[in-house]
Short mmCIF file of C-alpha atoms in Angstrom, two decimals:
data_model
loop_
_atom_site.label_atom_id
_atom_site.label_comp_id
_atom_site.label_asym_id
_atom_site.label_seq_id
_atom_site.Cartn_x
_atom_site.Cartn_y
_atom_site.Cartn_z
CA UNK A 1 -23.42 -28.28 -7.15
CA UNK A 2 -22.39 -25.24 -9.15
CA UNK A 3 -20.13 -22.82 -7.35
CA UNK A 4 -17.38 -20.48 -8.44
CA UNK A 5 -15.54 -23.03 -10.50
CA UNK A 6 -17.03 -26.40 -9.88
CA UNK A 7 -19.04 -26.97 -13.04
CA UNK A 8 -18.46 -30.52 -14.19
CA UNK A 9 -19.94 -33.08 -16.48
CA UNK A 10 -23.57 -33.50 -15.44
CA UNK A 11 -23.30 -37.17 -16.27
CA UNK A 12 -20.50 -37.28 -13.76
CA UNK A 13 -18.88 -40.41 -12.55
CA UNK A 14 -21.19 -42.79 -14.39
CA UNK A 15 -19.62 -41.84 -17.69
CA UNK A 16 -16.16 -40.65 -16.72
CA UNK A 17 -15.31 -43.30 -14.20
CA UNK A 18 -12.56 -42.36 -11.79
CA UNK A 19 -11.18 -39.42 -13.76
CA UNK A 20 -10.01 -36.55 -11.49
CA UNK A 21 -12.32 -33.57 -11.14
CA UNK A 22 -10.27 -31.27 -13.41
CA UNK A 23 -10.57 -33.72 -16.31
CA UNK A 24 -14.34 -33.91 -15.84
CA UNK A 25 -14.69 -30.10 -15.98
CA UNK A 26 -16.80 -28.87 -18.88
CA UNK A 27 -16.83 -25.25 -20.04
CA UNK A 28 -20.16 -23.44 -20.13
CA UNK A 29 -22.28 -24.52 -23.07
CA UNK A 30 -22.02 -21.07 -24.66
CA UNK A 31 -18.24 -21.37 -25.14
CA UNK A 32 -16.65 -23.09 -28.08
CA UNK A 33 -13.82 -24.33 -25.90
CA UNK A 34 -12.31 -24.24 -22.44
CA UNK A 35 -9.64 -21.93 -23.87
CA UNK A 36 -12.21 -19.31 -24.78
CA UNK A 37 -13.80 -19.53 -21.36
CA UNK A 38 -10.40 -19.15 -19.73
CA UNK A 39 -9.55 -16.11 -21.86
CA UNK A 40 -12.88 -14.43 -21.11
CA UNK A 41 -12.58 -15.12 -17.37
CA UNK A 42 -9.08 -13.72 -17.29
CA UNK A 43 -10.08 -10.63 -19.25
CA UNK A 44 -12.97 -10.07 -16.85
CA UNK A 45 -10.59 -10.40 -13.95
CA UNK A 46 -8.19 -7.85 -15.45
CA UNK A 47 -11.10 -5.41 -15.77
CA UNK A 48 -11.79 -5.96 -12.06
CA UNK A 49 -8.08 -5.43 -11.28
CA UNK A 50 -8.30 -2.11 -13.14
CA UNK A 51 -11.02 -0.95 -10.72
CA UNK A 52 -8.81 -2.09 -7.82
CA UNK A 53 -5.91 -0.03 -9.16
CA UNK A 54 -8.23 2.98 -9.40
CA UNK A 55 -9.30 2.45 -5.77
CA UNK A 56 -5.68 2.71 -4.70
CA UNK A 57 -5.15 5.56 -7.19
CA UNK A 58 -7.38 7.71 -4.97
CA UNK A 59 -5.17 6.94 -1.99
CA UNK A 60 -1.96 7.61 -3.89
CA UNK A 61 -3.45 10.90 -5.06
CA UNK A 62 -4.35 11.88 -1.49
CA UNK A 63 -0.80 10.98 -0.47
CA UNK A 64 0.63 13.17 -3.25
CA UNK A 65 -1.51 16.18 -2.40
CA UNK A 66 -0.99 16.00 1.36
CA UNK A 67 2.72 15.32 1.15
CA UNK A 68 3.11 18.21 -1.30
CA UNK A 69 1.34 20.54 1.09
CA UNK A 70 2.90 19.29 4.32
CA UNK A 71 6.34 17.82 3.57
CA UNK A 72 7.57 18.29 7.17
CA UNK A 73 4.60 16.43 8.62
CA UNK A 74 5.20 13.53 6.25
CA UNK A 75 8.95 13.40 6.91
CA UNK A 76 8.22 13.54 10.64
CA UNK A 77 5.53 10.89 10.50
CA UNK A 78 7.60 8.57 8.33
CA UNK A 79 10.50 8.74 10.78
CA UNK A 80 8.36 6.92 13.38
CA UNK A 81 8.16 3.92 11.04
CA UNK A 82 10.96 1.39 11.10
CA UNK A 83 12.06 0.65 7.54
CA UNK A 84 13.29 -2.76 8.68
CA UNK A 85 9.73 -3.99 9.34
CA UNK A 86 8.66 -2.55 5.99
CA UNK A 87 11.56 -4.24 4.17
CA UNK A 88 10.87 -7.55 5.90
CA UNK A 89 7.23 -7.38 4.84
CA UNK A 90 8.30 -6.54 1.28
CA UNK A 91 10.48 -9.66 1.20
CA UNK A 92 7.65 -11.79 2.65
CA UNK A 93 5.21 -10.55 -0.01
CA UNK A 94 7.70 -11.00 -2.87
CA UNK A 95 8.36 -14.58 -1.81
CA UNK A 96 4.62 -15.22 -1.55
CA UNK A 97 4.18 -13.84 -5.07
CA UNK A 98 6.81 -16.26 -6.30
CA UNK A 99 5.20 -19.26 -4.59
CA UNK A 100 1.80 -18.24 -6.02
CA UNK A 101 3.20 -18.08 -9.57
CA UNK A 102 5.03 -21.37 -9.01
CA UNK A 103 1.84 -23.05 -7.77
CA UNK A 104 -0.01 -22.07 -10.97
CA UNK A 105 2.88 -23.61 -12.89
CA UNK A 106 2.62 -26.76 -10.79
CA UNK A 107 -1.10 -27.15 -11.58
CA UNK A 108 -0.41 -26.53 -15.28
CA UNK A 109 2.02 -29.47 -15.14
CA UNK A 110 -0.34 -31.54 -12.97
CA UNK A 111 2.06 -31.62 -10.01
CA UNK A 112 -0.81 -31.71 -7.53
CA UNK A 113 1.10 -32.11 -4.27
CA UNK A 114 3.66 -29.42 -5.15
CA UNK A 115 0.85 -27.08 -6.17
CA UNK A 116 -0.92 -27.53 -2.84
CA UNK A 117 2.28 -27.05 -0.85
CA UNK A 118 3.01 -23.81 -2.72
CA UNK A 119 -0.54 -22.56 -2.13
CA UNK A 120 -0.12 -23.27 1.57
CA UNK A 121 3.23 -21.44 1.62
CA UNK A 122 1.60 -18.42 0.00
CA UNK A 123 -1.12 -18.45 2.65
CA UNK A 124 1.46 -18.64 5.45
CA UNK A 125 3.41 -15.73 3.96
CA UNK A 126 0.20 -13.65 3.92
CA UNK A 127 -0.38 -14.55 7.54
CA UNK A 128 3.20 -13.57 8.44
CA UNK A 129 2.71 -10.23 6.70
CA UNK A 130 -0.40 -9.47 8.76
CA UNK A 131 1.18 -10.63 12.03
CA UNK A 132 4.23 -8.42 11.53
CA UNK A 133 2.03 -5.46 10.62
CA UNK A 134 -0.32 -5.77 13.57
CA UNK A 135 2.16 -6.87 16.26
CA UNK A 136 5.09 -4.59 15.58
CA UNK A 137 3.50 -1.63 13.84
CA UNK A 138 -0.22 -0.99 14.38
CA UNK A 139 -0.57 -2.04 18.02
CA UNK A 140 2.39 -0.12 19.52
CA UNK A 141 1.64 3.00 17.51
CA UNK A 142 -2.04 3.09 18.40
CA UNK A 143 -1.89 1.97 22.04
CA UNK A 144 1.72 2.06 23.24
CA UNK A 145 1.64 -1.69 23.96
CA UNK A 146 4.68 -3.56 22.64
CA UNK A 147 5.15 -7.31 22.52
CA UNK A 148 7.92 -8.11 25.00
CA UNK A 149 10.43 -9.28 22.38
CA UNK A 150 10.06 -6.22 20.14
CA UNK A 151 13.67 -5.08 19.48
CA UNK A 152 12.57 -1.45 19.71
CA UNK A 153 11.73 -1.90 23.41
CA UNK A 154 15.28 -1.61 24.71
CA UNK A 155 15.34 2.02 23.58
CA UNK A 156 12.20 2.79 25.59
CA UNK A 157 13.13 0.66 28.63
CA UNK A 158 13.04 3.61 31.02
CA UNK A 159 9.49 4.52 30.01
CA UNK A 160 7.86 1.11 30.51
CA UNK A 161 5.08 1.64 33.04
CA UNK A 162 2.76 -1.37 32.71
CA UNK A 163 2.84 -5.04 31.80
CA UNK A 164 0.00 -7.07 30.39
CA UNK A 165 -0.80 -10.74 29.83
CA UNK A 166 1.84 -12.04 32.27
CA UNK A 167 4.59 -9.93 30.82
CA UNK A 168 3.93 -10.77 27.19
CA UNK A 169 3.11 -7.13 26.46
CA UNK A 170 4.79 -4.04 27.82
CA UNK A 171 3.38 -0.53 27.78
CA UNK A 172 5.60 2.46 27.00
CA UNK A 173 4.35 5.67 28.53
CA UNK A 174 3.64 8.34 25.95
CA UNK A 175 4.40 6.18 22.91
CA UNK A 176 0.85 5.45 21.79
CA UNK A 177 -1.81 7.73 20.39
CA UNK A 178 -0.42 7.90 16.86
CA UNK A 179 -3.91 7.49 15.50
CA UNK A 180 -5.46 8.98 12.40
CA UNK A 181 -7.14 12.38 12.25
CA UNK A 182 -9.16 13.43 15.26
CA UNK A 183 -8.28 10.26 17.18
CA UNK A 184 -4.67 11.41 17.33
CA UNK A 185 -3.45 11.82 20.94
CA UNK A 186 0.34 11.57 20.78
CA UNK A 187 1.85 14.34 22.91
CA UNK A 188 5.33 14.62 21.43
CA UNK A 189 4.51 15.48 17.86
CA UNK A 190 6.62 18.04 16.05
CA UNK A 191 4.29 19.17 13.35
CA UNK A 192 0.71 20.34 13.51
CA UNK A 193 -0.24 18.29 10.46
CA UNK A 194 0.97 14.93 11.70
CA UNK A 195 -2.56 13.55 12.26
CA UNK A 196 -3.01 13.87 8.49
CA UNK A 197 0.03 11.69 7.87
CA UNK A 198 -1.42 9.01 10.15
CA UNK A 199 -4.75 9.16 8.31
CA UNK A 200 -2.99 8.47 5.03
CA UNK A 201 -0.81 5.78 6.61
CA UNK A 202 -3.69 3.85 8.18
CA UNK A 203 -5.99 4.21 5.16
CA UNK A 204 -3.36 3.01 2.70
CA UNK A 205 -1.94 0.15 4.76
CA UNK A 206 -5.36 -0.76 6.19
CA UNK A 207 -7.03 -1.14 2.79
CA UNK A 208 -3.95 -3.04 1.63
CA UNK A 209 -4.19 -5.35 4.66
CA UNK A 210 -7.87 -5.93 3.85
CA UNK A 211 -6.79 -7.05 0.38
CA UNK A 212 -4.25 -9.41 1.92
CA UNK A 213 -7.06 -10.96 4.00
CA UNK A 214 -9.34 -11.33 0.95
CA UNK A 215 -6.45 -12.81 -1.06
CA UNK A 216 -5.74 -15.31 1.72
CA UNK A 217 -9.40 -16.37 1.76
CA UNK A 218 -9.28 -17.00 -2.00
CA UNK A 219 -6.07 -19.01 -1.59
CA UNK A 220 -7.70 -21.07 1.17
CA UNK A 221 -10.62 -21.75 -1.17
CA UNK A 222 -8.22 -22.83 -3.93
CA UNK A 223 -6.39 -25.10 -1.49
CA UNK A 224 -9.64 -26.78 -0.49
CA UNK A 225 -10.64 -27.33 -4.12
CA UNK A 226 -7.12 -28.46 -5.05
CA UNK A 227 -7.41 -31.25 -2.48
CA UNK A 228 -10.41 -32.49 -4.50
CA UNK A 229 -8.13 -32.46 -7.58
CA UNK A 230 -10.20 -29.67 -9.13
CA UNK A 231 -7.25 -28.06 -10.92
CA UNK A 232 -5.07 -29.51 -13.64
CA UNK A 233 -3.50 -28.72 -17.02
CA UNK A 234 -6.82 -28.17 -18.82
CA UNK A 235 -8.61 -26.26 -16.05
CA UNK A 236 -7.05 -23.95 -13.47
CA UNK A 237 -8.91 -20.65 -14.03
CA UNK A 238 -9.66 -20.11 -10.35
CA UNK A 239 -5.99 -20.50 -9.31
CA UNK A 240 -4.92 -18.22 -12.15
CA UNK A 241 -7.31 -15.43 -11.10
CA UNK A 242 -6.50 -15.83 -7.40
CA UNK A 243 -2.86 -15.50 -8.41
CA UNK A 244 -3.59 -12.31 -10.33
CA UNK A 245 -5.33 -10.86 -7.26
CA UNK A 246 -2.46 -11.83 -5.00
CA UNK A 247 0.12 -10.29 -7.34
CA UNK A 248 -1.87 -7.07 -7.39
CA UNK A 249 -1.64 -6.97 -3.58
CA UNK A 250 2.12 -7.36 -3.96
CA UNK A 251 2.19 -4.69 -6.67
CA UNK A 252 0.48 -2.13 -4.42
CA UNK A 253 2.89 -2.88 -1.58
CA UNK A 254 5.88 -2.40 -3.93
CA UNK A 255 4.75 1.24 -4.20
CA UNK A 256 3.52 1.72 -0.62
CA UNK A 257 6.80 0.56 0.93
CA UNK A 258 9.09 3.31 -0.43
CA UNK A 259 6.36 5.97 -0.23
CA UNK A 260 5.64 5.36 3.45
CA UNK A 261 8.91 4.05 4.89
CA UNK A 262 11.74 5.54 2.85
CA UNK A 263 10.82 9.21 2.51
CA UNK A 264 12.68 11.95 4.29
CA UNK B 1 -5.54 -28.71 -25.80
CA UNK B 2 -7.84 -29.98 -28.44
CA UNK B 3 -10.44 -27.88 -30.11
CA UNK B 4 -12.92 -30.00 -31.99
CA UNK B 5 -13.69 -27.26 -34.53
CA UNK B 6 -10.32 -26.58 -36.07
CA UNK B 7 -10.64 -28.41 -39.37
CA UNK B 8 -11.26 -25.71 -41.94
CA UNK B 9 -12.18 -27.93 -44.88
CA UNK B 10 -15.29 -29.36 -43.35
CA UNK B 11 -18.11 -26.90 -42.72
CA UNK B 12 -18.70 -26.78 -39.00
CA UNK B 13 -22.09 -25.51 -37.97
CA UNK B 14 -20.87 -24.75 -34.46
CA UNK B 15 -18.16 -22.50 -35.93
CA UNK B 16 -19.49 -21.37 -39.32
CA UNK B 17 -16.90 -18.61 -39.81
CA UNK B 18 -13.94 -20.64 -38.69
CA UNK B 19 -13.13 -18.44 -35.70
CA UNK B 20 -11.71 -21.37 -33.84
CA UNK B 21 -8.33 -20.72 -35.38
CA UNK B 22 -8.11 -17.29 -33.76
CA UNK B 23 -9.08 -18.20 -30.27
CA UNK B 24 -7.13 -21.32 -29.61
CA UNK B 25 -3.65 -20.96 -28.23
CA UNK B 26 -1.96 -23.18 -25.76
CA UNK B 27 -1.50 -21.91 -22.20
CA UNK B 28 2.02 -20.81 -21.64
CA UNK B 29 3.88 -22.57 -18.86
CA UNK B 30 6.61 -20.29 -17.54
CA UNK B 31 9.86 -22.06 -16.81
CA UNK B 32 10.72 -22.50 -13.15
CA UNK B 33 14.12 -20.91 -13.68
CA UNK B 34 12.55 -17.72 -15.03
CA UNK B 35 10.33 -17.43 -11.95
CA UNK B 36 13.30 -17.94 -9.61
CA UNK B 37 15.44 -15.39 -11.48
CA UNK B 38 12.61 -12.82 -11.36
CA UNK B 39 12.23 -13.38 -7.60
CA UNK B 40 15.99 -12.84 -7.21
CA UNK B 41 15.89 -9.60 -9.21
CA UNK B 42 12.90 -8.33 -7.19
CA UNK B 43 14.69 -9.03 -3.88
CA UNK B 44 17.83 -7.35 -5.20
CA UNK B 45 15.85 -4.25 -6.18
CA UNK B 46 14.35 -4.14 -2.66
CA UNK B 47 17.89 -3.96 -1.29
CA UNK B 48 18.75 -1.28 -3.86
CA UNK B 49 15.76 0.91 -2.97
CA UNK B 50 16.52 0.73 0.77
CA UNK B 51 20.22 1.35 0.06
CA UNK B 52 19.42 4.37 -2.10
CA UNK B 53 17.29 5.91 0.65
CA UNK B 54 20.02 5.30 3.25
CA UNK B 55 22.63 6.76 0.89
CA UNK B 56 20.55 9.90 0.37
CA UNK B 57 20.23 10.31 4.13
CA UNK B 58 23.98 9.82 4.48
CA UNK B 59 24.65 12.53 1.88
CA UNK B 60 22.34 14.90 3.70
CA UNK B 61 23.66 14.29 7.21
CA UNK B 62 27.38 13.64 6.58
CA UNK B 63 28.06 15.90 3.64
CA UNK B 64 25.46 18.49 4.64
CA UNK B 65 24.11 18.67 1.10
CA UNK B 66 20.39 19.19 0.99
CA UNK B 67 18.97 17.11 -1.86
CA UNK B 68 15.77 18.38 -3.46
CA UNK B 69 12.66 16.47 -2.40
CA UNK B 70 12.01 15.10 -5.87
CA UNK B 71 15.33 13.19 -5.95
CA UNK B 72 14.12 10.92 -3.15
CA UNK B 73 10.74 10.38 -4.79
CA UNK B 74 12.14 9.96 -8.29
CA UNK B 75 14.70 7.28 -7.36
CA UNK B 76 12.28 5.31 -5.17
CA UNK B 77 9.45 5.44 -7.74
CA UNK B 78 11.74 4.47 -10.64
CA UNK B 79 12.88 1.33 -8.82
CA UNK B 80 9.30 0.52 -7.79
CA UNK B 81 8.14 0.88 -11.40
CA UNK B 82 10.80 -1.55 -12.63
CA UNK B 83 9.78 -4.04 -9.92
CA UNK B 84 6.09 -3.64 -10.76
CA UNK B 85 6.79 -4.20 -14.46
CA UNK B 86 8.63 -7.43 -13.70
CA UNK B 87 5.75 -8.68 -11.53
CA UNK B 88 3.22 -7.77 -14.22
CA UNK B 89 5.16 -9.38 -17.07
CA UNK B 90 6.37 -12.61 -15.48
CA UNK B 91 4.26 -13.32 -12.37
CA UNK B 92 0.99 -12.00 -13.79
CA UNK B 93 1.96 -13.48 -17.18
CA UNK B 94 1.11 -10.38 -19.23
CA UNK B 95 4.06 -11.20 -21.45
CA UNK B 96 2.49 -14.51 -22.46
CA UNK B 97 -1.24 -13.97 -22.21
CA UNK B 98 -3.78 -12.36 -24.49
CA UNK B 99 -2.61 -8.79 -25.33
CA UNK B 100 -6.08 -7.42 -24.54
CA UNK B 101 -5.26 -7.89 -20.82
CA UNK B 102 -2.22 -5.64 -21.17
CA UNK B 103 -4.29 -3.04 -23.01
CA UNK B 104 -6.90 -3.02 -20.24
CA UNK B 105 -4.22 -2.50 -17.61
CA UNK B 106 -2.41 0.22 -19.56
CA UNK B 107 -5.64 2.16 -20.05
CA UNK B 108 -6.21 1.93 -16.33
CA UNK B 109 -2.75 3.38 -15.72
CA UNK B 110 -3.53 6.11 -18.26
CA UNK B 111 -6.61 7.04 -16.23
CA UNK B 112 -4.49 7.13 -13.09
CA UNK B 113 -1.91 9.33 -14.82
CA UNK B 114 -4.59 11.82 -15.94
CA UNK B 115 -6.02 11.86 -12.44
CA UNK B 116 -2.62 12.61 -10.92
CA UNK B 117 -1.61 15.06 -13.64
CA UNK B 118 -4.57 17.39 -13.25
CA UNK B 119 -4.35 17.21 -9.46
CA UNK B 120 -0.69 18.20 -9.58
CA UNK B 121 -1.41 20.91 -12.13
CA UNK B 122 -3.89 22.40 -9.71
CA UNK B 123 -1.64 21.97 -6.68
CA UNK B 124 1.43 23.48 -8.25
CA UNK B 125 -0.43 26.63 -9.27
CA UNK B 126 -2.16 27.17 -5.93
CA UNK B 127 0.60 29.49 -4.75
CA UNK B 128 -0.15 31.88 -7.59
CA UNK B 129 -3.74 32.28 -6.54
CA UNK B 130 -3.68 32.15 -2.80
CA UNK B 131 -2.00 35.45 -1.91
CA UNK B 132 -5.13 37.16 -3.18
CA UNK B 133 -7.28 35.01 -0.96
CA UNK B 134 -4.89 34.88 1.96
CA UNK B 135 -6.57 37.61 3.97
CA UNK B 136 -9.80 35.66 3.94
CA UNK B 137 -8.22 32.82 5.88
CA UNK B 138 -8.59 33.33 9.58
CA UNK B 139 -6.81 31.57 12.38
CA UNK B 140 -9.76 30.54 14.47
CA UNK B 141 -9.27 26.94 15.44
CA UNK B 142 -10.83 23.85 14.00
CA UNK B 143 -14.44 24.16 15.06
CA UNK B 144 -14.64 22.00 18.17
CA UNK B 145 -13.95 18.41 17.22
CA UNK B 146 -13.83 15.74 19.91
CA UNK B 147 -10.44 14.65 21.16
CA UNK B 148 -9.42 11.03 21.13
CA UNK B 149 -11.70 8.02 20.82
CA UNK B 150 -14.33 9.12 23.36
CA UNK B 151 -17.76 10.10 22.19
CA UNK B 152 -20.90 11.06 24.09
CA UNK B 153 -21.40 13.51 26.92
CA UNK B 154 -17.95 13.10 28.50
CA UNK B 155 -16.10 13.69 25.22
CA UNK B 156 -13.55 16.47 25.41
CA UNK B 157 -14.15 19.17 22.84
CA UNK B 158 -11.10 20.93 21.52
CA UNK B 159 -10.80 23.94 19.32
CA UNK B 160 -7.03 23.87 18.87
CA UNK B 161 -4.90 21.74 16.63
CA UNK B 162 -4.91 18.27 18.27
CA UNK B 163 -1.11 18.30 18.36
CA UNK B 164 -1.11 21.44 20.54
CA UNK B 165 -3.97 20.19 22.70
CA UNK B 166 -2.36 16.85 23.57
CA UNK B 167 1.07 18.38 24.10
CA UNK B 168 -0.24 20.93 26.58
CA UNK B 169 -2.34 18.32 28.34
CA UNK B 170 0.74 16.10 28.79
CA UNK B 171 2.81 19.01 30.07
CA UNK B 172 0.13 19.84 32.67
CA UNK B 173 0.01 16.18 33.65
CA UNK B 174 3.70 15.37 34.07
CA UNK B 175 5.37 18.78 34.22
CA UNK B 176 7.67 20.44 31.70
CA UNK B 177 10.85 18.79 32.99
CA UNK B 178 9.51 15.24 32.74
CA UNK B 179 7.96 16.08 29.38
CA UNK B 180 11.33 17.14 28.00
CA UNK B 181 12.96 13.97 29.35
CA UNK B 182 10.30 11.81 27.72
CA UNK B 183 10.49 13.73 24.48
CA UNK B 184 14.23 13.20 24.27
CA UNK B 185 13.65 9.46 24.40
CA UNK B 186 10.52 9.25 22.29
CA UNK B 187 11.33 11.54 19.41
CA UNK B 188 13.33 9.92 16.65
CA UNK B 189 16.03 7.45 17.35
CA UNK B 190 14.60 4.30 18.77
CA UNK B 191 12.74 3.23 15.71
CA UNK B 192 15.14 2.80 12.88
CA UNK B 193 15.54 6.38 11.91
CA UNK B 194 18.27 8.53 13.36
CA UNK B 195 17.45 11.36 11.02
CA UNK B 196 15.72 14.26 12.68
CA UNK B 197 13.60 15.93 10.03
CA UNK B 198 14.11 19.63 9.78
CA UNK B 199 11.65 22.39 9.29
CA UNK B 200 12.38 25.60 7.51
CA UNK B 201 15.55 27.39 8.60
CA UNK B 202 17.25 30.60 7.69
CA UNK B 203 19.18 28.85 4.93
CA UNK B 204 16.52 26.57 3.58
CA UNK B 205 12.86 26.88 3.21
CA UNK B 206 10.47 23.99 2.86
CA UNK B 207 7.61 25.53 0.99
CA UNK B 208 4.08 24.85 1.92
CA UNK B 209 2.10 26.07 -1.03
CA UNK B 210 -1.45 27.17 -0.75
CA UNK B 211 -1.65 28.49 2.79
CA UNK B 212 -0.40 31.51 4.60
CA UNK B 213 3.00 30.48 5.97
CA UNK B 214 2.88 29.17 9.49
CA UNK B 215 -0.71 30.13 10.00
CA UNK B 216 -1.69 26.91 11.74
CA UNK B 217 1.79 25.67 12.49
CA UNK B 218 2.39 24.33 15.97
CA UNK B 219 6.12 24.89 15.77
CA UNK B 220 6.25 28.37 14.35
CA UNK B 221 2.97 30.10 14.97
CA UNK B 222 2.90 33.29 12.98
CA UNK B 223 0.51 36.12 13.31
CA UNK B 224 -1.83 36.57 10.43
CA UNK B 225 -0.26 39.81 9.22
CA UNK B 226 3.38 38.76 9.41
CA UNK B 227 2.90 35.89 7.00
CA UNK B 228 2.01 38.27 4.24
CA UNK B 229 5.44 39.69 3.58
CA UNK B 230 6.95 36.33 2.83
CA UNK B 231 4.12 35.50 0.48
CA UNK B 232 4.21 38.81 -1.30
CA UNK B 233 7.91 38.66 -2.06
CA UNK B 234 7.82 35.00 -2.95
CA UNK B 235 5.31 35.30 -5.69
CA UNK B 236 5.86 38.92 -6.61
CA UNK B 237 2.20 39.54 -5.93
CA UNK B 238 0.59 42.79 -4.92
CA UNK B 239 1.70 43.94 -1.48
CA UNK B 240 -0.93 42.79 0.95
CA UNK B 241 -2.51 45.26 3.37
CA UNK B 242 -0.16 44.26 6.19
CA UNK B 243 -1.28 46.95 8.63
CA UNK B 244 -4.87 46.03 8.25
CA UNK B 245 -5.55 43.83 11.26
CA UNK B 246 -9.20 43.30 10.38
CA UNK B 247 -9.83 41.03 7.43
CA UNK B 248 -11.52 42.83 4.61
CA UNK B 249 -15.23 42.23 4.44
CA UNK B 250 -16.67 40.95 1.19
#
């Protein structure tokens, strides 16, 4: 089987005996060494990361233009976001970046179990990021439905008009409708351009969240392969590139957090 | 790692020019302490960036000093750039890996900078052009988009700014008194921020370059003609035909 990173000695076990998979890995026949293959793969991945940065560059540019033209709308819109959720998510992503880097180090040193544990931690951090984003930010803002233990609820206690899923969710009258563009239906807005702010907010954080999901899938793939002992000191290209992707996701969030949550 | 072609004395037909020497270099293993220290610095900078934003708000609300908009952006972006550089150098290993990777990334950032630079160049000079064009802009609504998520025959068509449409709909539904009560609770306060953003006042003007002032504003709707005076004096442009209610035909 030849998949993303599973090329191994075609003679396989007969010749190599019980060597782990990473020791049996052979670089493509057109490379002089595994080093060269690794360098080329990494360079290719950096070129891909450049296109990713340019994708987000469009969004940052839109943000710049629209904020420049409608500073009040952006200050207004940003004040609906709770910086504490943003800061918590920043911390979660920074920790996940650390565990990702540490897991690459573990595979370089052939600490298999530690490497797998760190990969799993990274995955869980990504999951936590998404859960926080969807539960405490997207859902209430779009629909007005809060999860019952959301600390913001006590402020809106007098406006709760419905309960859902046996009291797990509570609906605050008038809170929802902070949707992008023409889907906007929030009645208490203070600036005519606020729908634009929500368009930028959902585009930027939504595309970022999509990257988190893709990154988590790659990490899950790495975890599965790592259990087969596919990565070790002489071959860990897939983990390295997954790490690069994950750090890029972190990098984008480092800029999105102050731009969206801390402006006034 | 071993490269089988590194002996220069013996002619190697797989590596006739002896390139092997240039391409082999051991993978760098970053020390665990370095990674932990970098994580600590990144977390500390997160605290700093939040603290700086809170401090700026405190200056503005407690000391009543209005900081220029760029101060906020400049401080936040400087800290973010430092954080990003640390991630790139130590987590993404640019400091230890092949320099070509760094070059690729820097060229990408250069492209981004050009992109942003020319956009800002255009934006910041819009005000100089628009007074001439201002009388061509007409307040006439937004051309009948559908409101909310509904589509199909029962979709509500609106020709106002959505903000105005939904506000008036809510007022009709619950009455002005209830609306004001709800607004007092819902606007600003429950969700982290206690800072009520201000619009333009007599003492301070938030500029909105490129459009006739207040033309489509929900808070301060201005008639088409009255916006002209502000624009004319602001840019020292030709006095606009303020008495001319009809837009000039071209």
